[in-house]
Each structure stands twice: as structure tokens, then as C-alpha cells.
Amino acid sequence: MRKRDRNFEVYRKSIQEQNVYKQPTAFVIFGASGDLAKKEIYPNLFWLFKDSLLPQNTAIVGFGRKNLEIKDYLKQKIVDRMKLEKDDQEIYDIFVDKNHYICGNYNDEQKFKELDSTIQKLFLDSNQNLQSANRIFYLAVPPKVYPDISKRIAENCRAKESFYTHLVLEKPFGKDTNSSNNLSAHLSKFFQEEEIFRIDHYLGKEMVQSILAFRFANQIFRRAWNRDSIESVLINFKENFGTEGRAGYFDEYGIIRDVIQNHLLQILTIIAMDQPISNSADAIRDEKVKVLKSMDPIKIEDVVLGQYVANEMGASVQKNAYTDDKSVPDDSLTSTFATMILYINNERWDGVPFIISAGKALDRTTSEVRIQFKQVPGNIFKNVCKRNELIIRIQPDESICLKMQNKRPGMDFILEETDLDLTYAEKYEGLYLPKAYERLLMDVIYGSQISFVRSDELEEAWRIFTPILHQIEAERIKPICYKFGSQSIPESDNLITTKGNYTFRRECK
Ligand code: NDP
Ligand code: BG6
């Protein structure tokens, strides 16, 4: 439950004072019957509505090929996703009543005209005259339909007069430089860049957002944030489950395109960027682009690839191999694990290895950034003075932890490592941390681009990854097999410690 502390009330008041809050708003979801709509879009819209954060006159219109009774769908099929609390039924019924649905094909011009007139009729003023509205179009459909839908929206359904039109897209944004540039070129024919909201949901996570504050509001770290003090940076992503249910999609993309080229590279840019000239969306994205422009394409010798195989994890638990999934060919070479070293060729980071490691079907689920500082020069103590390490844990159990050397309390003089630990669950006990999509939907509605991917960022990201992806595919490079539930792959650990200059350490408590 969202703890309604004083800060939240202040935030809500600031939202309710905005013009957009007072203006009519149509939120259109293409692919309303799909997985993303069910898991993220409808539930988060409901939570925002319940918190009185959605514009006061909002209507939600689903669109899809299936003939969906949207009110029944919300009340019966996906109500369990809404996590209704004891007294929520009434407000949920009001939310459901705000929903509408149009059944149609994504290339049917007439249906888009119908969508346009439906939106117009949803908003009448007190004299029953049509009112204009801000319009958000969320493409929760497979990317191959993006071109059709975006063109038809632009030609038939744009917001009228001075109201805004926002187009929301989900990754994958192409599969390589060419396909991504084609999509960007297509979109730019119909939409201004500031109308396009490319979601990378990692940018909506609490701890990813807090990196900016941590870096640029703390003098002690600002001075040390460079090649003089930092030995190595590891961005580590693990999931303790496989690709079940999404293997069809995954086999076409693989782990590099699925999480590295986007989510983890985004984190890297925020860790590495210089201070922006302000905290505006463009100032921040300008700095992120500069980081990307300073990076060379990845080399194959700096990469380890893996694919999980079956594992009997106990008498009754059999974990299947990736290729056991019916939608994956038996001879698939798609990687479910990858570790790679990237370098940023600029004054701040020259020579510092940035390691990205990501894998599915490993021993646990975690996303974290681990920054290892250089060894203390001229150690005067008898025992080894270990490196400081800063760990920003994005999930689960959000925390920031700094490993320090301290004198072990007592008569002797022995160093021991200890943690300066900012675990959110303890420091901000009981406080509700907004979900990534809650925050991102607010940004889409109220028009903040800070947490969205700009087209030049995307182009640079693909420049860095396209050559290696093409090489892996052209040479049919075979990933190393690892058992479902493994901690890691030895070859990956070796790359991390040798070229990555990273020393494995105990976990923070
Ligand atoms: P789904 O496969 O569930 O498809 C969503 C809807 O799109 C379907 O309900 C269907 O609606 C329509 N659709 C499905 N296949 C086709 C097709 N071949 N041609 C036209 N329409 C089709 O997708 P998701 O909801 O999982 O994902 C939507 C978008 O979000 C995708 O781009 C995906 O990559 C991205 N995404 C999804 C995530 C997730 O967790 N699901 C996470 C991150 C990104 P109808 O039949 O009514 O037209
Ligand atoms: C998605 C990937 O973008 O991010 C998934 O397609 C991955 O494969 C997911 O599991 C991870 O997101 P989160 O928020 O669960 O860490």
C-alpha cells in the first residue's frame, strides 16, 4: 500500500495544480488484451487513478483485433492484477466505467477514424459540446505493427488544437542499427521527437533514478568518480528463472538485445556521464549520448556467451533447458547469458573496464551496480587493505552499500571490512516505492522525457552493439552451456577478474 506521507501529499498537490491535470485526457491502449496491458498498463493506471494522480477527466480506450468486452475483462479476467484493498471495490467500479474498447485491425483506416470520433464524443462540456483532449497512444503490440499504427494515428487521430499527442513505444526498438534507424525514420515522418516516449522501464526504477542524486549531490563522490580512483565497474543482472512463456520472442532477440543493449547500457550511461548543465530531460540525455559516442563497438574477445541447459535441482525439481521450450529450435544458438567489457574513451574513464553481465536461469534474481575503487597506495597496515566497493542494488531490496576498511574494535590493531549500509526497507521503513511503470505513466501523461530514450541515444547504442551481434550470428558462435540455477560461468568470472580488473567480494549483508 502506498504510504501517504507528507511528501506524497505535496507531490499530489503539485500534480493537481498542473494544467494537464485539469484538461480532458484520452489514453488509448493498442493491444489491450495483451500481456503488457494486463500486467502493467491497466493496473498502474488504476493505482494512479486511485491516488487521484490521473487527470481528473480521463477516458481509457482499448483497441485490438479481438472482440473484447472491456468492462467484463477488467472486472473478471484481470481484476486480480489490481491488488484491490478492502475498500477499493467502489473506486474500481468507477475506474472500470472510464474504459471503452474498439475492435479493429491495425491497418484499417476506417477504424482509426472511428477511434478519432469516439475520443471526441467522450468529452463533452456542460452544454454537451465536443471538447478537445490530450491524447496518449500506447503501442502495447508486437513491434512489427508499430509502423502501421503510428502512421494511422498521425493521419487520423491527432489531438486537436493546442492539445498534445503522445506516442508510447516499448522495446525492442529494432534489432540492429538498420532496423532501428528505419523505425526512427518512419516515426519522425509523423511525430516530433518530443511526442515520442520510448520506454525503457529500468529508467523508471527508484534506484536507477537515485543514481543521479547520489552522483551529483554528494561532493565526496563527485571528486572520486573517475579513472584516478575507480578500478572497475560491474553492472550485474541475474534472473533465477528462464524464458518460459516468452521463449518465442526471446529466441529472436537473445540476452544482449533483451536487456544489455537497453536496460543495462542505460545504467552504464548514468553511472558514467558528466554532470549535465541542468536536470532537464535534454541536458541529461545530451550527456548520456556523449558517453555512448565515446565508446567503441564491442570486440568478440571481450565477450562470453552462455545458454542454459537442464538441471535436476532435487528429487522432484527438474529445470528444463532453454531449447526444451517448444518455441525454441533444438539447435538454437541464442544466448541467455552474456558478459562483456566495454570501455569509455574519454578523459574521465580512459582504461576503466565497465563490465556488463546478464543471465537468465541463474542462482538468484538481482540487478546491481558494483563500483570498485583503487587499492589504497602505500598501505601502512600489516594486513591487506581491501578496495572500497560501492554497491547500488536496484532490486530486490533496494540499497546503497559502501564497503569500508575499519579498525576492528578492540585492543589489537587489525583492519576489517565493514559496510556503510543504506538499506531502503530499514531507512524508509514502510514507505511505498513507486513501481517503474507508475512513474513512467505519470511522465508520459505530464510530459517529462527525462526517463525515456531519445532517438540519438538509441542510434549510438545500436552502433556499439550491432557489429558484435552480426558477428555472433554470421559466425554462428556457440554459447557455453551452463546448468539452470548456476551461480555463473567460469569463463565469465575469468573475464571479469582478468580484463575487468574486478575482485569478487562478499555480499553486503
Ligand atoms: P502480446 O504478444 O501479448 O501482444 C499484445 C497484443 O497485440 C495481443 O493481445 C494482440 O491483440 C496483439 N497482437 C499479438 N500478435 C500480433 C500480431 N502478430 N499482429 C498484430 N497484433 C498482434 O505482447 P505484449 O503485451 O507482451 O507486449 C507488447 C509490447 O511490449 C511488445 O512490443 C513487447 O516487446 C513489449 N514488451 C512487453 C513486455 C511484457 O512484459 N509483456 C516487457 C517489455 C516490453 P489483438 O489480437 O486483440 O490485436
Ligand atoms: C524486460 C526483458 O525488458 O526486462 C525481460 O524483456 C526481463 O526478459 C525484464 O526479464 C527484467 O525487468 P525487471 O523489471 O523484472 O528486472
Coordinates of C-alpha atoms and ligand atoms in Angstrom, one line a residue:
M1 CA 0.0 0.0 0.0
R2 CA 1.2 3.5 -0.8
K3 CA 2.2 5.1 2.5
R4 CA 0.6 8.6 2.3
D5 CA 3.3 10.6 4.0
R6 CA 3.5 14.4 3.8
N7 CA 5.8 14.2 0.8
F8 CA 3.3 12.3 -1.2
E9 CA 0.6 14.9 -0.4
V10 CA 2.8 17.7 -1.5
Y11 CA 3.6 15.8 -4.7
R12 CA -0.1 15.1 -5.4
K13 CA -0.9 18.8 -4.8
S14 CA 1.8 19.8 -7.3
I15 CA 0.3 17.4 -9.9
Q16 CA -3.2 18.6 -9.4
E17 CA -2.1 22.2 -9.9
Q18 CA -0.8 21.4 -13.4
N19 CA -2.9 22.3 -16.5
V20 CA -2.7 18.8 -17.8
Y21 CA -4.5 17.5 -14.7
K22 CA -7.4 19.8 -15.4
Q23 CA -7.6 19.0 -19.1
P24 CA -9.5 16.1 -20.7
T25 CA -7.2 13.2 -21.5
A26 CA -7.7 10.1 -23.7
F27 CA -5.4 7.2 -23.0
V28 CA -5.6 4.7 -25.9
I29 CA -4.0 1.2 -25.5
F30 CA -3.4 -0.7 -28.7
G31 CA -3.1 -4.4 -27.9
A32 CA -5.4 -4.0 -24.9
S33 CA -5.8 -7.8 -24.5
G34 CA -2.1 -8.4 -24.3
D35 CA 0.4 -9.4 -21.6
L36 CA 1.8 -5.9 -21.1
A37 CA -1.6 -4.2 -20.9
K38 CA -2.7 -6.8 -18.4
K39 CA 0.5 -6.8 -16.2
E40 CA 1.5 -3.2 -16.3
I41 CA -0.7 -0.7 -18.1
Y42 CA -4.2 -1.3 -16.7
P43 CA -3.1 -2.0 -13.1
N44 CA -0.8 1.1 -13.0
L45 CA -3.5 3.3 -14.5
F46 CA -5.8 2.1 -11.8
W47 CA -3.4 2.8 -9.0
L48 CA -2.7 6.3 -10.3
F49 CA -6.5 6.9 -10.6
K50 CA -7.0 5.7 -7.0
D51 CA -4.3 8.1 -5.9
S52 CA -6.0 11.0 -7.8
L53 CA -3.0 11.4 -10.0
L54 CA -4.6 10.8 -13.4
P55 CA -6.0 13.9 -15.0
Q56 CA -9.4 14.4 -13.5
N57 CA -11.3 13.8 -16.8
T58 CA -9.5 10.8 -18.2
A59 CA -11.0 8.2 -20.5
I60 CA -9.2 4.9 -21.4
V61 CA -9.8 3.4 -24.8
G62 CA -8.6 -0.1 -25.6
F63 CA -8.0 -1.1 -29.3
G64 CA -7.3 -4.5 -30.7
R65 CA -8.4 -7.2 -33.2
K66 CA -10.1 -9.3 -30.5
N67 CA -13.7 -8.6 -29.7
L68 CA -13.2 -7.7 -26.1
E69 CA -15.9 -6.8 -23.6
I70 CA -13.6 -4.4 -21.9
K71 CA -15.6 -3.9 -18.7
D72 CA -16.1 -7.6 -18.2
Y73 CA -12.4 -8.1 -19.0
L74 CA -11.4 -5.7 -16.3
K75 CA -13.9 -6.8 -13.7
Q76 CA -13.5 -10.6 -14.2
K77 CA -10.3 -11.5 -16.1
I78 CA -7.7 -9.2 -14.8
V79 CA -9.1 -7.9 -11.6
D80 CA -6.6 -10.0 -9.5
R81 CA -3.8 -7.8 -11.1
M82 CA -5.3 -4.7 -9.4
K83 CA -4.4 -5.8 -5.9
L84 CA -7.7 -4.3 -4.6
E85 CA -7.6 -3.4 -1.0
K86 CA -10.6 -3.8 1.4
D87 CA -12.5 -0.7 0.4
D88 CA -11.4 -0.5 -3.2
Q89 CA -14.4 -2.0 -5.0
E90 CA -16.3 1.2 -5.4
I91 CA -13.4 3.1 -6.8
Y92 CA -12.5 0.2 -9.0
D93 CA -16.0 0.2 -10.5
I94 CA -15.7 3.9 -11.2
F95 CA -12.3 3.2 -12.9
V96 CA -13.9 0.4 -15.0
D97 CA -16.6 2.8 -16.2
K98 CA -13.9 5.1 -17.7
N99 CA -13.0 2.3 -20.0
H100 CA -14.0 1.8 -23.7
Y101 CA -12.9 -0.5 -26.4
I102 CA -12.8 -0.5 -30.2
C103 CA -12.3 -3.8 -32.1
G104 CA -10.4 -3.4 -35.3
N105 CA -7.4 -4.2 -37.4
Y106 CA -4.3 -2.1 -37.0
N107 CA -4.2 -1.2 -40.7
D108 CA -7.9 -0.4 -41.1
E109 CA -8.1 3.3 -41.8
Q110 CA -11.9 3.4 -41.1
K111 CA -11.3 2.1 -37.6
F112 CA -8.8 4.8 -36.8
K113 CA -11.4 7.4 -38.0
E114 CA -13.9 5.7 -35.7
L115 CA -11.3 5.9 -32.9
D116 CA -10.9 9.6 -33.5
S117 CA -14.7 10.3 -33.4
T118 CA -15.1 8.0 -30.3
I119 CA -12.5 10.1 -28.5
Q120 CA -14.2 13.3 -29.5
K121 CA -17.5 12.1 -28.2
L122 CA -16.1 11.0 -24.9
F123 CA -15.5 14.6 -23.8
L124 CA -18.5 16.9 -23.8
D125 CA -18.6 20.2 -21.9
S126 CA -21.6 21.2 -19.7
N127 CA -23.5 22.3 -22.8
Q128 CA -22.9 18.9 -24.5
N129 CA -20.4 20.5 -27.0
L130 CA -17.4 18.4 -28.0
Q131 CA -14.2 19.3 -26.2
S132 CA -10.7 18.6 -27.3
A133 CA -8.4 16.4 -25.2
N134 CA -4.8 15.4 -24.8
R135 CA -4.3 12.1 -26.5
I136 CA -1.9 9.3 -25.5
F137 CA -1.4 6.3 -27.7
Y138 CA 0.3 3.4 -26.1
L139 CA 1.5 0.7 -28.6
A140 CA 1.3 -2.4 -26.5
V141 CA 1.6 -4.6 -29.5
P142 CA 4.4 -6.5 -31.2
P143 CA 6.9 -4.1 -32.9
K144 CA 6.1 -5.2 -36.4
V145 CA 2.7 -3.4 -36.1
Y146 CA 4.3 -0.1 -35.0
P147 CA 4.7 1.4 -38.5
D148 CA 1.0 0.8 -39.4
I149 CA -0.4 2.0 -36.2
S150 CA 1.8 5.1 -35.9
K151 CA 1.0 6.2 -39.4
R152 CA -2.7 5.8 -39.0
I153 CA -2.7 7.6 -35.6
A154 CA -0.9 10.5 -37.2
E155 CA -3.2 10.7 -40.2
N156 CA -6.5 10.2 -38.3
C157 CA -6.3 10.6 -34.6
R158 CA -4.0 13.5 -33.6
A159 CA -5.2 15.7 -30.8
K160 CA -6.9 18.9 -31.9
E161 CA -5.9 22.5 -31.4
S162 CA -3.3 23.1 -28.8
F163 CA -3.7 19.7 -27.0
Y164 CA -0.8 17.2 -27.1
T165 CA -0.4 13.9 -28.8
H166 CA 2.0 11.4 -27.2
L167 CA 3.1 8.1 -28.7
V168 CA 4.4 5.5 -26.3
L169 CA 6.5 2.6 -27.6
E170 CA 8.1 -0.4 -25.9
K171 CA 11.4 -2.0 -26.7
P172 CA 12.6 -3.7 -28.8
F173 CA 13.3 -0.7 -31.0
G174 CA 14.7 -2.6 -33.9
K175 CA 17.2 -5.5 -33.9
D176 CA 20.2 -3.6 -35.1
T177 CA 21.3 -0.2 -36.5
N178 CA 19.4 -0.5 -39.8
S179 CA 16.1 -1.7 -38.5
S180 CA 16.2 0.7 -35.6
N181 CA 17.1 3.7 -37.9
N182 CA 14.3 2.6 -40.2
L183 CA 11.8 2.7 -37.4
S184 CA 13.1 6.1 -36.2
A185 CA 12.9 7.5 -39.7
H186 CA 9.4 6.2 -40.1
L187 CA 8.3 7.7 -36.7
S188 CA 10.0 11.0 -37.4
K189 CA 7.8 11.4 -40.6
F190 CA 4.7 11.5 -38.4
F191 CA 5.8 12.7 -34.9
Q192 CA 8.0 15.2 -33.4
E193 CA 10.8 13.7 -31.2
E194 CA 9.2 15.2 -28.1
E195 CA 5.9 13.5 -28.9
I196 CA 7.6 10.0 -28.8
F197 CA 8.1 8.2 -25.5
R198 CA 10.4 5.2 -25.9
I199 CA 10.0 3.2 -22.7
D200 CA 13.0 1.6 -21.1
H201 CA 11.3 0.6 -17.8
Y202 CA 14.7 0.5 -16.0
L203 CA 14.7 4.3 -16.1
G204 CA 11.6 4.3 -14.0
K205 CA 13.1 2.3 -11.2
E206 CA 13.7 4.1 -7.9
M207 CA 17.3 3.2 -7.6
V208 CA 18.2 4.0 -11.2
Q209 CA 16.7 7.4 -10.7
S210 CA 18.6 7.8 -7.4
I211 CA 21.9 7.4 -9.1
L212 CA 21.7 10.9 -10.4
A213 CA 21.1 12.3 -7.0
F214 CA 23.8 10.2 -5.5
R215 CA 26.4 11.2 -8.1
F216 CA 25.7 14.9 -8.5
A217 CA 24.6 15.9 -5.0
N218 CA 27.4 14.4 -2.9
Q219 CA 30.7 16.2 -3.1
I220 CA 32.7 13.3 -1.7
F221 CA 31.8 11.0 -4.6
R222 CA 32.0 13.7 -7.3
R223 CA 35.7 14.1 -6.8
A224 CA 36.4 10.3 -6.8
W225 CA 34.2 9.5 -9.8
N226 CA 36.9 8.9 -12.4
R227 CA 39.8 6.8 -13.6
D228 CA 42.1 8.2 -10.9
S229 CA 40.0 6.5 -8.1
I230 CA 37.9 3.8 -9.8
E231 CA 39.4 0.5 -10.8
S232 CA 36.4 -1.3 -12.3
V233 CA 32.6 -1.0 -12.7
L234 CA 30.4 -4.1 -12.8
I235 CA 26.7 -4.0 -13.8
N236 CA 25.3 -7.3 -12.9
F237 CA 21.8 -8.7 -13.8
K238 CA 20.6 -12.1 -12.9
E239 CA 17.3 -13.9 -13.0
N240 CA 16.6 -17.2 -11.3
F241 CA 14.0 -18.1 -14.0
G242 CA 14.3 -18.9 -17.6
T243 CA 12.5 -17.6 -20.7
E244 CA 9.3 -19.7 -20.0
G245 CA 6.3 -18.1 -21.8
R246 CA 8.4 -15.7 -23.8
A247 CA 10.8 -18.0 -25.5
G248 CA 9.4 -17.3 -28.9
Y249 CA 10.2 -13.7 -28.6
F250 CA 13.4 -14.3 -26.8
D251 CA 14.9 -16.7 -29.4
E252 CA 14.7 -13.9 -32.0
Y253 CA 16.5 -11.4 -29.7
G254 CA 18.7 -13.1 -27.1
I255 CA 20.0 -11.6 -23.9
I256 CA 22.2 -8.9 -25.5
R257 CA 19.2 -7.3 -27.2
D258 CA 16.8 -8.2 -24.5
V259 CA 18.4 -6.4 -21.5
I260 CA 22.0 -5.4 -22.2
Q261 CA 21.7 -3.0 -25.2
N262 CA 18.9 -1.2 -23.4
H263 CA 18.4 -1.5 -19.6
L264 CA 22.0 -2.2 -18.6
L265 CA 23.6 0.2 -21.1
Q266 CA 21.2 2.9 -19.8
I267 CA 22.5 2.3 -16.3
L268 CA 26.1 2.5 -17.6
T269 CA 25.5 5.9 -19.2
I270 CA 24.0 7.3 -16.0
I271 CA 27.0 6.0 -14.0
A272 CA 29.5 7.3 -16.5
M273 CA 28.1 10.6 -17.7
D274 CA 29.4 14.1 -16.8
Q275 CA 27.3 16.5 -14.9
P276 CA 24.5 17.8 -17.2
I277 CA 24.1 21.6 -17.4
S278 CA 20.7 21.2 -15.7
N279 CA 18.3 18.5 -14.7
S280 CA 16.2 18.9 -17.8
A281 CA 15.5 15.9 -20.0
D282 CA 17.6 17.1 -22.9
A283 CA 20.5 18.1 -20.8
I284 CA 20.6 14.7 -19.2
R285 CA 20.2 12.9 -22.4
D286 CA 22.9 15.0 -24.1
E287 CA 25.4 13.8 -21.5
K288 CA 24.3 10.2 -21.9
V289 CA 24.8 10.4 -25.7
K290 CA 28.3 11.9 -25.1
V291 CA 29.2 8.8 -23.1
L292 CA 27.9 6.5 -25.9
K293 CA 29.7 8.4 -28.5
S294 CA 33.0 7.8 -26.6
M295 CA 32.5 4.0 -26.8
D296 CA 33.9 1.7 -29.5
P297 CA 31.9 -1.2 -30.7
I298 CA 32.4 -4.3 -28.5
K299 CA 35.0 -6.8 -29.6
I300 CA 34.3 -10.6 -29.5
E301 CA 37.4 -11.2 -27.4
D302 CA 35.7 -9.2 -24.7
V303 CA 32.6 -11.3 -24.6
V304 CA 31.5 -14.6 -23.0
L305 CA 28.2 -16.1 -24.1
G306 CA 26.1 -18.8 -22.5
Q307 CA 22.9 -20.8 -22.9
Y308 CA 21.3 -22.7 -20.0
V309 CA 20.8 -26.4 -20.1
A310 CA 18.6 -28.7 -17.9
N311 CA 19.4 -29.2 -14.3
E312 CA 17.9 -31.7 -11.8
M313 CA 17.8 -29.4 -8.8
G314 CA 16.5 -32.0 -6.3
A315 CA 14.5 -35.2 -6.3
S316 CA 11.3 -33.5 -7.6
V317 CA 12.6 -30.4 -9.3
Q318 CA 13.7 -30.6 -12.9
K319 CA 14.6 -27.4 -14.5
N320 CA 14.4 -27.6 -18.3
A321 CA 17.0 -26.5 -20.8
Y322 CA 16.3 -23.3 -22.9
T323 CA 16.0 -25.4 -26.0
D324 CA 13.3 -27.7 -24.3
D325 CA 10.8 -24.9 -24.9
K326 CA 8.6 -25.8 -27.9
S327 CA 9.0 -22.4 -29.5
V328 CA 12.8 -22.7 -29.5
P329 CA 14.5 -24.7 -32.2
D330 CA 16.7 -27.6 -30.9
D331 CA 19.8 -26.2 -32.5
S332 CA 19.2 -22.6 -31.3
L333 CA 22.4 -20.7 -30.6
T334 CA 20.6 -17.8 -28.9
S335 CA 22.5 -16.6 -25.7
T336 CA 20.6 -16.5 -22.4
F337 CA 23.8 -15.2 -20.7
A338 CA 26.4 -12.7 -21.7
T339 CA 29.3 -10.9 -20.0
M340 CA 31.2 -8.2 -21.8
I341 CA 33.7 -5.5 -21.2
L342 CA 33.1 -2.0 -22.5
Y343 CA 35.4 1.0 -22.5
I344 CA 34.7 4.7 -22.5
N345 CA 37.4 6.6 -24.3
N346 CA 37.2 9.9 -22.6
E347 CA 39.2 11.9 -20.1
R348 CA 37.2 10.6 -17.1
W349 CA 37.2 6.9 -17.9
D350 CA 40.0 6.0 -20.2
G351 CA 41.2 2.5 -19.3
V352 CA 38.5 1.7 -16.8
P353 CA 36.7 -1.5 -17.6
F354 CA 32.9 -1.3 -17.5
I355 CA 31.7 -4.9 -17.2
I356 CA 28.1 -5.8 -18.0
S357 CA 27.0 -9.3 -17.1
A358 CA 23.4 -10.6 -17.6
G359 CA 21.9 -14.0 -17.4
K360 CA 18.6 -15.9 -17.2
A361 CA 18.2 -19.1 -15.2
L362 CA 20.9 -18.4 -12.7
D363 CA 21.0 -18.9 -9.0
R364 CA 19.2 -15.7 -7.9
T365 CA 17.5 -12.6 -9.1
T366 CA 19.3 -9.3 -8.8
S367 CA 20.3 -6.1 -10.6
E368 CA 23.1 -4.1 -9.1
V369 CA 26.0 -1.8 -9.9
R370 CA 29.3 -2.5 -8.2
I371 CA 31.9 0.1 -8.3
Q372 CA 35.4 -0.9 -7.1
F373 CA 37.8 1.8 -6.1
K374 CA 41.5 1.5 -6.5
Q375 CA 43.7 -0.1 -3.9
V376 CA 45.0 2.4 -1.2
P377 CA 48.5 3.3 -2.3
G378 CA 51.3 2.8 0.3
N379 CA 49.4 0.7 2.7
I380 CA 50.8 1.2 6.2
F381 CA 48.8 -1.6 7.8
K382 CA 50.0 -5.2 8.2
N383 CA 47.0 -6.8 6.7
V384 CA 45.8 -6.3 3.2
C385 CA 43.8 -3.1 2.8
K386 CA 40.9 -4.2 0.5
R387 CA 39.4 -2.0 -2.1
N388 CA 36.4 0.1 -1.2
E389 CA 33.4 -1.0 -3.1
L390 CA 30.2 0.9 -3.7
I391 CA 27.1 -1.3 -4.4
I392 CA 23.9 0.2 -5.7
R393 CA 21.3 -2.5 -5.6
I394 CA 18.5 -1.8 -7.9
Q395 CA 16.5 -4.8 -6.9
P396 CA 15.5 -6.7 -4.9
D397 CA 15.9 -5.0 -1.5
E398 CA 16.9 -1.6 -2.8
S399 CA 20.1 -0.3 -1.1
I400 CA 23.3 1.6 -1.4
C401 CA 26.2 0.0 0.5
L402 CA 29.8 1.1 0.8
K403 CA 32.4 -1.4 1.8
M404 CA 35.0 0.3 4.0
Q405 CA 38.0 -0.7 5.9
N406 CA 37.8 -0.1 9.6
K407 CA 39.9 -0.8 12.7
R408 CA 38.4 -3.9 14.3
P409 CA 37.2 -2.6 17.7
G410 CA 39.4 -3.9 20.5
M411 CA 42.9 -3.8 21.9
D412 CA 44.6 -5.1 18.8
F413 CA 45.0 -3.1 15.6
I414 CA 43.6 -5.2 12.9
L415 CA 41.7 -3.9 9.8
E416 CA 38.4 -5.4 8.9
E417 CA 35.9 -4.7 6.2
T418 CA 32.6 -3.3 7.2
D419 CA 29.6 -1.8 5.5
L420 CA 28.1 1.7 5.4
D421 CA 24.6 0.4 4.6
L422 CA 21.6 2.4 3.3
T423 CA 19.0 -0.3 3.0
Y424 CA 15.8 1.4 1.9
A425 CA 13.5 -1.0 3.8
E426 CA 15.2 0.0 7.0
K427 CA 15.9 3.6 6.4
Y428 CA 12.5 4.4 4.8
E429 CA 10.6 1.7 6.7
G430 CA 7.1 1.1 5.4
L431 CA 7.4 3.7 2.7
Y432 CA 5.9 2.7 -0.6
L433 CA 8.4 2.8 -3.5
P434 CA 6.5 3.6 -6.8
K435 CA 6.7 0.9 -9.5
A436 CA 8.6 1.8 -12.6
Y437 CA 5.5 1.9 -14.8
E438 CA 3.6 4.1 -12.3
R439 CA 6.3 6.7 -12.6
L440 CA 6.7 6.3 -16.4
L441 CA 3.0 6.6 -17.0
M442 CA 3.0 9.8 -15.0
D443 CA 5.8 11.1 -17.1
V444 CA 4.0 10.2 -20.3
I445 CA 0.9 12.0 -19.1
Y446 CA 2.5 15.1 -17.7
G447 CA 5.1 15.3 -20.4
S448 CA 8.5 14.6 -18.9
Q449 CA 11.0 13.0 -21.2
I450 CA 13.8 12.5 -18.6
S451 CA 13.2 8.8 -18.3
F452 CA 12.7 8.0 -22.0
V453 CA 15.2 7.1 -24.7
R454 CA 15.9 9.7 -27.4
S455 CA 16.5 8.7 -31.0
D456 CA 20.2 9.7 -31.0
E457 CA 20.8 7.6 -27.8
L458 CA 19.2 4.7 -29.5
E459 CA 21.3 5.1 -32.6
E460 CA 24.5 5.2 -30.6
A461 CA 23.5 2.2 -28.5
W462 CA 23.0 0.2 -31.7
R463 CA 26.3 1.4 -33.2
I464 CA 28.1 -0.1 -30.2
F465 CA 26.2 -3.5 -30.3
T466 CA 25.4 -4.1 -34.0
P467 CA 28.8 -5.3 -35.2
I468 CA 29.1 -7.9 -32.4
L469 CA 25.5 -9.1 -32.8
H470 CA 26.1 -9.5 -36.5
Q471 CA 29.3 -11.3 -36.0
I472 CA 27.8 -13.7 -33.5
E473 CA 25.0 -14.5 -35.9
A474 CA 27.2 -14.7 -39.1
E475 CA 29.8 -17.0 -37.4
R476 CA 27.2 -19.0 -35.5
I477 CA 29.2 -18.6 -32.3
K478 CA 28.2 -21.3 -29.9
P479 CA 27.3 -20.2 -26.4
I480 CA 28.9 -22.1 -23.5
C481 CA 26.4 -24.4 -21.7
Y482 CA 25.6 -23.7 -18.1
K483 CA 23.2 -25.5 -15.8
F484 CA 19.9 -23.9 -14.9
G485 CA 20.5 -22.4 -11.4
S486 CA 24.3 -21.9 -11.8
Q487 CA 25.9 -19.1 -10.0
S488 CA 27.9 -18.1 -13.1
I489 CA 30.0 -19.4 -15.9
P490 CA 33.7 -19.9 -15.1
E491 CA 34.8 -18.3 -18.4
S492 CA 32.7 -15.2 -17.5
D493 CA 34.3 -15.0 -14.0
N494 CA 37.7 -15.2 -15.6
L495 CA 36.9 -12.4 -18.0
I496 CA 35.5 -10.3 -15.1
T497 CA 38.6 -10.7 -13.0
T498 CA 41.3 -10.5 -15.7
K499 CA 40.3 -7.9 -18.3
G500 CA 37.6 -6.5 -16.0
N501 CA 40.1 -5.9 -13.1
Y502 CA 37.3 -6.8 -10.7
T503 CA 37.8 -8.7 -7.5
F504 CA 34.9 -10.8 -6.3
R505 CA 33.9 -9.9 -2.8
R506 CA 31.4 -11.0 -0.2
E507 CA 27.9 -9.7 -0.4
C508 CA 26.7 -6.7 1.6
K509 CA 24.6 -8.1 4.5
Ligands
NDP1 P1 1.5 -9.7 -26.8 O1 2.1 -10.8 -27.6 O2 0.7 -10.1 -25.6 O3 0.5 -8.9 -27.8 C1 -0.3 -7.8 -27.4 C2 -1.5 -7.7 -28.3 O4 -1.1 -7.4 -29.6 C3 -2.2 -9.0 -28.4 O5 -3.1 -9.2 -27.3 C4 -2.9 -8.9 -29.7 O6 -4.1 -8.2 -29.5 C5 -1.9 -8.1 -30.5 N1 -1.1 -8.9 -31.3 C6 -0.4 -10.0 -31.0 N2 0.3 -10.5 -32.0 C7 0.0 -9.7 -33.1 C8 0.4 -9.8 -34.4 N3 1.2 -10.7 -34.9 N4 -0.1 -8.8 -35.2 C9 -0.9 -7.8 -34.7 N5 -1.3 -7.8 -33.4 C10 -0.8 -8.7 -32.6 O7 2.6 -8.6 -26.4 P2 3.0 -8.0 -25.0 O8 1.8 -7.4 -24.4 O9 3.8 -9.0 -24.3 O10 4.0 -6.9 -25.5 C11 3.6 -5.7 -26.1 C12 4.8 -4.9 -26.5 O11 5.5 -4.5 -25.3 C13 5.8 -5.6 -27.4 O12 6.5 -4.7 -28.2 C14 6.8 -6.2 -26.4 O13 8.1 -6.4 -26.9 C15 6.9 -5.1 -25.3 N6 7.3 -5.5 -24.0 C16 6.5 -6.4 -23.3 C17 6.8 -6.8 -22.1 C18 6.0 -7.7 -21.3 O14 6.3 -7.9 -20.1 N7 5.0 -8.3 -21.8 C19 8.1 -6.3 -21.4 C20 8.8 -5.3 -22.2 C21 8.4 -5.0 -23.5 P3 -5.3 -8.4 -30.6 O15 -5.2 -9.8 -31.0 O16 -6.5 -8.0 -29.9 O17 -5.0 -7.4 -31.7
BG6_2 C1 12.4 -7.0 -19.9 C2 13.0 -8.2 -20.6 O1 12.6 -5.9 -20.7 O2 13.0 -6.8 -18.7 C3 12.9 -9.4 -19.7 O3 12.4 -8.4 -21.8 C4 13.4 -9.2 -18.3 O4 13.5 -10.5 -20.3 C5 12.8 -7.9 -17.8 O5 13.0 -10.3 -17.5 C6 13.5 -7.5 -16.5 O6 12.8 -6.5 -15.9 P1 12.6 -6.4 -14.3 O7 12.0 -5.1 -14.1 O8 11.8 -7.6 -13.9 O9 14.0 -6.5 -13.8

